[in-house]
CSV table of C-alpha atoms in Angstrom, one decimal:
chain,number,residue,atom,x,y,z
A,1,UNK,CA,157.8,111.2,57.4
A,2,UNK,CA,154.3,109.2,57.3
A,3,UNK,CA,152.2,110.3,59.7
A,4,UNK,CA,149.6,108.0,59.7
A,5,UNK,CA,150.4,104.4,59.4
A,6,UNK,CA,148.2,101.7,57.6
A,7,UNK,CA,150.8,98.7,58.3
A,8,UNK,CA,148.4,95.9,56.7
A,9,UNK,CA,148.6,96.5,52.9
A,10,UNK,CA,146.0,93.6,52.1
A,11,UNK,CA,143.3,91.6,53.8
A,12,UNK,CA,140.8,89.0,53.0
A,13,UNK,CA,137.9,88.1,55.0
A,14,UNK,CA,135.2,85.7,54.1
A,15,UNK,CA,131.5,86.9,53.6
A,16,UNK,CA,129.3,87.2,56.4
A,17,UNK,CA,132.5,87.8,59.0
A,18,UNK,CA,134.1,90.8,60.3
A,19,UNK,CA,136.8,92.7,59.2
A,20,UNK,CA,139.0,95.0,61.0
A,21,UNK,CA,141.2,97.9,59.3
A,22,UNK,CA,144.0,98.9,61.4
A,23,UNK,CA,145.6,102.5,61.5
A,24,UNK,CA,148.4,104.3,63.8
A,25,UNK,CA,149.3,108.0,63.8
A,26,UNK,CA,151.9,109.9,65.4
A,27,UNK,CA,151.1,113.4,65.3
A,28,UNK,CA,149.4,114.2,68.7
A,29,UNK,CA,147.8,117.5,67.1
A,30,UNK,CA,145.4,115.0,64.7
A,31,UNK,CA,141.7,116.1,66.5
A,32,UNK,CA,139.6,114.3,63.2
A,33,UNK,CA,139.9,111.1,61.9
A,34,UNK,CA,138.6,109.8,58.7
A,35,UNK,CA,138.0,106.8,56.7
A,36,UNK,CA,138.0,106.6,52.7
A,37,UNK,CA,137.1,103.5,50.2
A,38,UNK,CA,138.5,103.6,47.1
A,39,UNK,CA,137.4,101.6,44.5
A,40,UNK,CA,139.7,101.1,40.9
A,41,UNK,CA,139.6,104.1,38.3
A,42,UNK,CA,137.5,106.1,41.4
A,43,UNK,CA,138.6,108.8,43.4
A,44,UNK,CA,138.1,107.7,47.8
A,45,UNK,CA,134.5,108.2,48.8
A,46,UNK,CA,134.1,109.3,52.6
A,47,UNK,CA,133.1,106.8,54.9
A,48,UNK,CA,133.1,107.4,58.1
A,49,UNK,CA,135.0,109.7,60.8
A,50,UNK,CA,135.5,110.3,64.6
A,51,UNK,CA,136.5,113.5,66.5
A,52,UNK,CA,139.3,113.1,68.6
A,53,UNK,CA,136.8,113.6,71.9
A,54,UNK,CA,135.1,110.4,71.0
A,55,UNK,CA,136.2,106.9,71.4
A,56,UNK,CA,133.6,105.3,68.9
A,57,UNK,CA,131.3,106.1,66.0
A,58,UNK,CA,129.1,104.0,64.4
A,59,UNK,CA,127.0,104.1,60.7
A,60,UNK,CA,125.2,101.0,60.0
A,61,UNK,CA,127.7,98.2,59.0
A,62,UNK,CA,131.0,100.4,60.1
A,63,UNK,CA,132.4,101.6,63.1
A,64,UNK,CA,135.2,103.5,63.8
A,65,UNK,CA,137.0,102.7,67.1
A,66,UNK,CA,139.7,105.5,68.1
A,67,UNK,CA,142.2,105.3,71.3
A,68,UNK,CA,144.3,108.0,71.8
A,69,UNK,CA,146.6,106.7,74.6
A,70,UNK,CA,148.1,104.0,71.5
A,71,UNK,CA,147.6,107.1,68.4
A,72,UNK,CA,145.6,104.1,67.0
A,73,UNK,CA,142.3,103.8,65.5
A,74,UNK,CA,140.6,100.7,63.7
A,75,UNK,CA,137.6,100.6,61.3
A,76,UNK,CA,135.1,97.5,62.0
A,77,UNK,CA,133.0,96.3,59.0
A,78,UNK,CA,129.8,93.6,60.5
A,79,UNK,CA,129.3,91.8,58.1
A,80,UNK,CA,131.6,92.0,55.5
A,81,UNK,CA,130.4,91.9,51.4
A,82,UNK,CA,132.3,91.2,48.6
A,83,UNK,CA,130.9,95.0,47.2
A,84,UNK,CA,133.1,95.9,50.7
A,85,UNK,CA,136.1,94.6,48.0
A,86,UNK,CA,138.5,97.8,47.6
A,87,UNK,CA,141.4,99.6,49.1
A,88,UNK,CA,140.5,101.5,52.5
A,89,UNK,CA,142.4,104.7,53.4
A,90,UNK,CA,142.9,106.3,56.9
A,91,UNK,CA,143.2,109.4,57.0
A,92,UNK,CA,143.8,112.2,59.8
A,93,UNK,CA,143.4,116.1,60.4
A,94,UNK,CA,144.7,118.6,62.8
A,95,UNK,CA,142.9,121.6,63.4
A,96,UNK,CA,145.7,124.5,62.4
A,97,UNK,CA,146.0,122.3,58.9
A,98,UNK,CA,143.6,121.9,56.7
A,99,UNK,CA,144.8,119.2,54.5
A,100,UNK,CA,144.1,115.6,55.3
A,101,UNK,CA,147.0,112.9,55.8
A,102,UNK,CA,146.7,109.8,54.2
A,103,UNK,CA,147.8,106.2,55.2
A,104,UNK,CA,149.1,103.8,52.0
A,105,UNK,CA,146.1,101.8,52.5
A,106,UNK,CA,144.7,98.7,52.8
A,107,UNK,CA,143.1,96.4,50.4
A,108,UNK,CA,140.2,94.6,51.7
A,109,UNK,CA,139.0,91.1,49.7
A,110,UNK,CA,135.6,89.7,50.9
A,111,UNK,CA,135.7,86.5,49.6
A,112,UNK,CA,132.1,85.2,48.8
B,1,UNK,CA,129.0,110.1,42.7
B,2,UNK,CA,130.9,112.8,44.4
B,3,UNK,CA,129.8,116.4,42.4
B,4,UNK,CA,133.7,117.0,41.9
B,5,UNK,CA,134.7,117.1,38.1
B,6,UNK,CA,138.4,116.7,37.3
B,7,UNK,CA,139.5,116.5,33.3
B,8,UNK,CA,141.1,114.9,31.5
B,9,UNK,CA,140.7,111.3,33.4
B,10,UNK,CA,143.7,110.2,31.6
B,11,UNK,CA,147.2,112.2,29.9
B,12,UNK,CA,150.1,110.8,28.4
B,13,UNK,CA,153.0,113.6,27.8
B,14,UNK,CA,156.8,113.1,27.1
B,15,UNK,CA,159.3,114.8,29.0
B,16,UNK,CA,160.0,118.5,29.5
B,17,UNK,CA,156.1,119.0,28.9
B,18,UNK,CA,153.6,121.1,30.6
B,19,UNK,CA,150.0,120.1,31.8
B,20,UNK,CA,147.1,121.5,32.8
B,21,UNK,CA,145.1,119.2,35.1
B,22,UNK,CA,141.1,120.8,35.8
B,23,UNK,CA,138.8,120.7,38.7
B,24,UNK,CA,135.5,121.7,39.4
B,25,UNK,CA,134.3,121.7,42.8
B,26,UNK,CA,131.4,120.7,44.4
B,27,UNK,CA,128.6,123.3,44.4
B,28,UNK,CA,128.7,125.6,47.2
B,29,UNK,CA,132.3,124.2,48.1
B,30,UNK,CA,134.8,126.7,48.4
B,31,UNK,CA,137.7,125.1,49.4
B,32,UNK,CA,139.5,122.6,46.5
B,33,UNK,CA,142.4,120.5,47.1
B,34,UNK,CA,144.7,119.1,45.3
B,35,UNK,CA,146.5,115.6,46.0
B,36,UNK,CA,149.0,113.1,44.2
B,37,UNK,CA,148.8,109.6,44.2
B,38,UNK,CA,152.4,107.6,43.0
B,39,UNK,CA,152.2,104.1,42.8
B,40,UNK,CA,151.1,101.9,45.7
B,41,UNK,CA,151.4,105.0,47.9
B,42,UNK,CA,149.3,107.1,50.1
B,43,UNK,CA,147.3,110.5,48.8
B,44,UNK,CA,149.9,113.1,49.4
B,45,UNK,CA,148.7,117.0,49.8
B,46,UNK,CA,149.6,119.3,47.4
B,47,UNK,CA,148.0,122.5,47.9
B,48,UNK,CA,144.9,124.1,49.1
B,49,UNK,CA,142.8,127.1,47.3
B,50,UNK,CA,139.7,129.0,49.6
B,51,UNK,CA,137.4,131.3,47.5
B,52,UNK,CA,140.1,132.1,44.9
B,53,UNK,CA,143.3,132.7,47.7
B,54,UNK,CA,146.2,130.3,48.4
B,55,UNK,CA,145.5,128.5,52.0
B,56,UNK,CA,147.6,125.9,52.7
B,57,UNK,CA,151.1,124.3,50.3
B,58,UNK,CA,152.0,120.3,51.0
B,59,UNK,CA,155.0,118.7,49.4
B,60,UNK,CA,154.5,120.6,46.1
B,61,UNK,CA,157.2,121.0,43.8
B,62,UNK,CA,158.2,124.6,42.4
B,63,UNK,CA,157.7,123.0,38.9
B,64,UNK,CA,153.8,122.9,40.1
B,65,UNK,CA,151.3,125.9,40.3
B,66,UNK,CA,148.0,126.1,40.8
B,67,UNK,CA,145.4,128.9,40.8
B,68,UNK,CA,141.8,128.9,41.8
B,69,UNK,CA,138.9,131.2,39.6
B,70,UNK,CA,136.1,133.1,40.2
B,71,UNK,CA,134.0,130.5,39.5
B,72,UNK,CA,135.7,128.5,41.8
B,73,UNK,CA,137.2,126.0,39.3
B,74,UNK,CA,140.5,125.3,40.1
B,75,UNK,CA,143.6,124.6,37.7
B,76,UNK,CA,147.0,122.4,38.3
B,77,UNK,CA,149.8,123.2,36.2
B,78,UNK,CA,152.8,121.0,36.1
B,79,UNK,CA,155.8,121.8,34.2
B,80,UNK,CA,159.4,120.6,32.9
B,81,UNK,CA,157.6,117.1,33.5
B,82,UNK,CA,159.7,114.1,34.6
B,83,UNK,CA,159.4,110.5,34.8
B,84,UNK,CA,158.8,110.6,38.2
B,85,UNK,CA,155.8,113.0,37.8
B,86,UNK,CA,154.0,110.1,36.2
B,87,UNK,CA,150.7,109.4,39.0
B,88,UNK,CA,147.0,110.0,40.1
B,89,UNK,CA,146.4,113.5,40.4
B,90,UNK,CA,143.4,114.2,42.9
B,91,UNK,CA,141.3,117.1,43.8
B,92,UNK,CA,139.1,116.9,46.4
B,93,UNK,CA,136.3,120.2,47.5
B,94,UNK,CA,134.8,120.7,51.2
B,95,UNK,CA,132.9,123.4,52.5
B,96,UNK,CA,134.4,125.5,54.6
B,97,UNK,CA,138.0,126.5,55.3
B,98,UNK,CA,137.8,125.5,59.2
B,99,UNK,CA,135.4,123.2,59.2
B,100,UNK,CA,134.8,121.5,62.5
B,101,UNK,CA,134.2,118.3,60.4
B,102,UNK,CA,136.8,118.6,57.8
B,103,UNK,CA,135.6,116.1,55.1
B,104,UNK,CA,136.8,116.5,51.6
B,105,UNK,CA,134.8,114.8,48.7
B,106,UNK,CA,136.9,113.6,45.8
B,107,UNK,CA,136.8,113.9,42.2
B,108,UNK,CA,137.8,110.8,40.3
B,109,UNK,CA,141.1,111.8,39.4
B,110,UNK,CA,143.6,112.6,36.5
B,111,UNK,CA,146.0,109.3,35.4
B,112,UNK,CA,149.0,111.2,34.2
B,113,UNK,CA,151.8,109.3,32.6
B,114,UNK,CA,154.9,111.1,31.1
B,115,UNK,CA,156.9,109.2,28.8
């Protein structure tokens, strides 16, 4: 049973414009939210998260929008890179588990 | 880079062969986790080690172990090996066993392919 739901397994965006990673959960316990990059032959580096008692978190280039009512959060990338090239996980946490659970991810293509 | 070490990066095994996959945490992390990664799918939780004591189990098969040292180095054994075990194997460290922000830092995995 997945959990947490990355329905988009690929997107391409051109340089310079936006692009938005999608992400739906169903486990109403999920308090912490996280996103991951991974690049080929790496492990997923951290990105950026969001606590369940915000609606937004923002670090530089990325933000992290989160509404609870739909169980569906989104990650914003202004403006894209080709480096930005690689697969992006979602990932959640509930506060009696301490193991994260991942979407299947989505592989972002900036096209120069 | 992340500060977690996993070895080897890469094992090819036959059949009804056993494995020992390492990790070494970040320093000062006491929690290490261990994930699997099968093809084109999501990170799926294994198990979880805190300061040497089994915390948490995932979808972990009774032909897998693990065991977490003193030194906080932590050790994945997978026996009786099948086709199907053939994937990434992760470990990840974080602080603390509650954190409040519960973000794990990954090592760069273990490609294991059994033939």
């Amino acid at each position: 049973d997945q959990q947490v739901k990355q329905n988009s397994p690929s997107l391409s965006v051109q340089e310079g414009r936006i692009s938005i990673l999608n992400c739906d959960y169903t486990n109403s316990m999920f308090d912490y939210f996280l996103w991951y990059k991974k690049y080929p032959a790496e492990g997923p580096t951290f990105l950026i998260s969001i606590s369940s008692i915000k609606d937004k978190n923002e670090d530089g280039r990325f933000t992290v929008f989160l509404n609870k009512s739909a169980k569906h959060l989104s990650l914003h990338i202004v403006p894209s890179q080709p480096g930005d090239s690689a697969v992006y996980f979602c990932a959640a946490s509930a506060r009696e588990a301490n193991n994260l659970f991942f979407g299947t991810g989505t592989r972002l293509t900036v096209i120069p | 880079d992340s500060g977690v070490t996993q070895t080897p990066k890469h094992l090819i095994t036959a059949t009804g062969q056993r494995v020992t996959l390492r990790c070494s945490p970040r320093s000062g992390d006491l929690s290490v986790y261990w994930y699997q990664q099968s093809l084109d799918q999501g990170l799926q939780f294994l198990i979880q080690y805190y300061n040497g004591e089994e915390r948490a189990k995932g979808n972990i098969l009774e032909r897998f172990s693990a065991q977490q040292f003193p030194d906080l180095h932590s050790e994945l054994n997978l026996s009786s090996l099948e086709l199907g075990d053939s994937a990434l194997y992760f470990c990840a460290s974080s602080v603390r066993r509650d954190s409040k922000s519960p973000e794990q830092f990954f090592g760069p995995g273990t490609r294991l392919t059994v033939l």
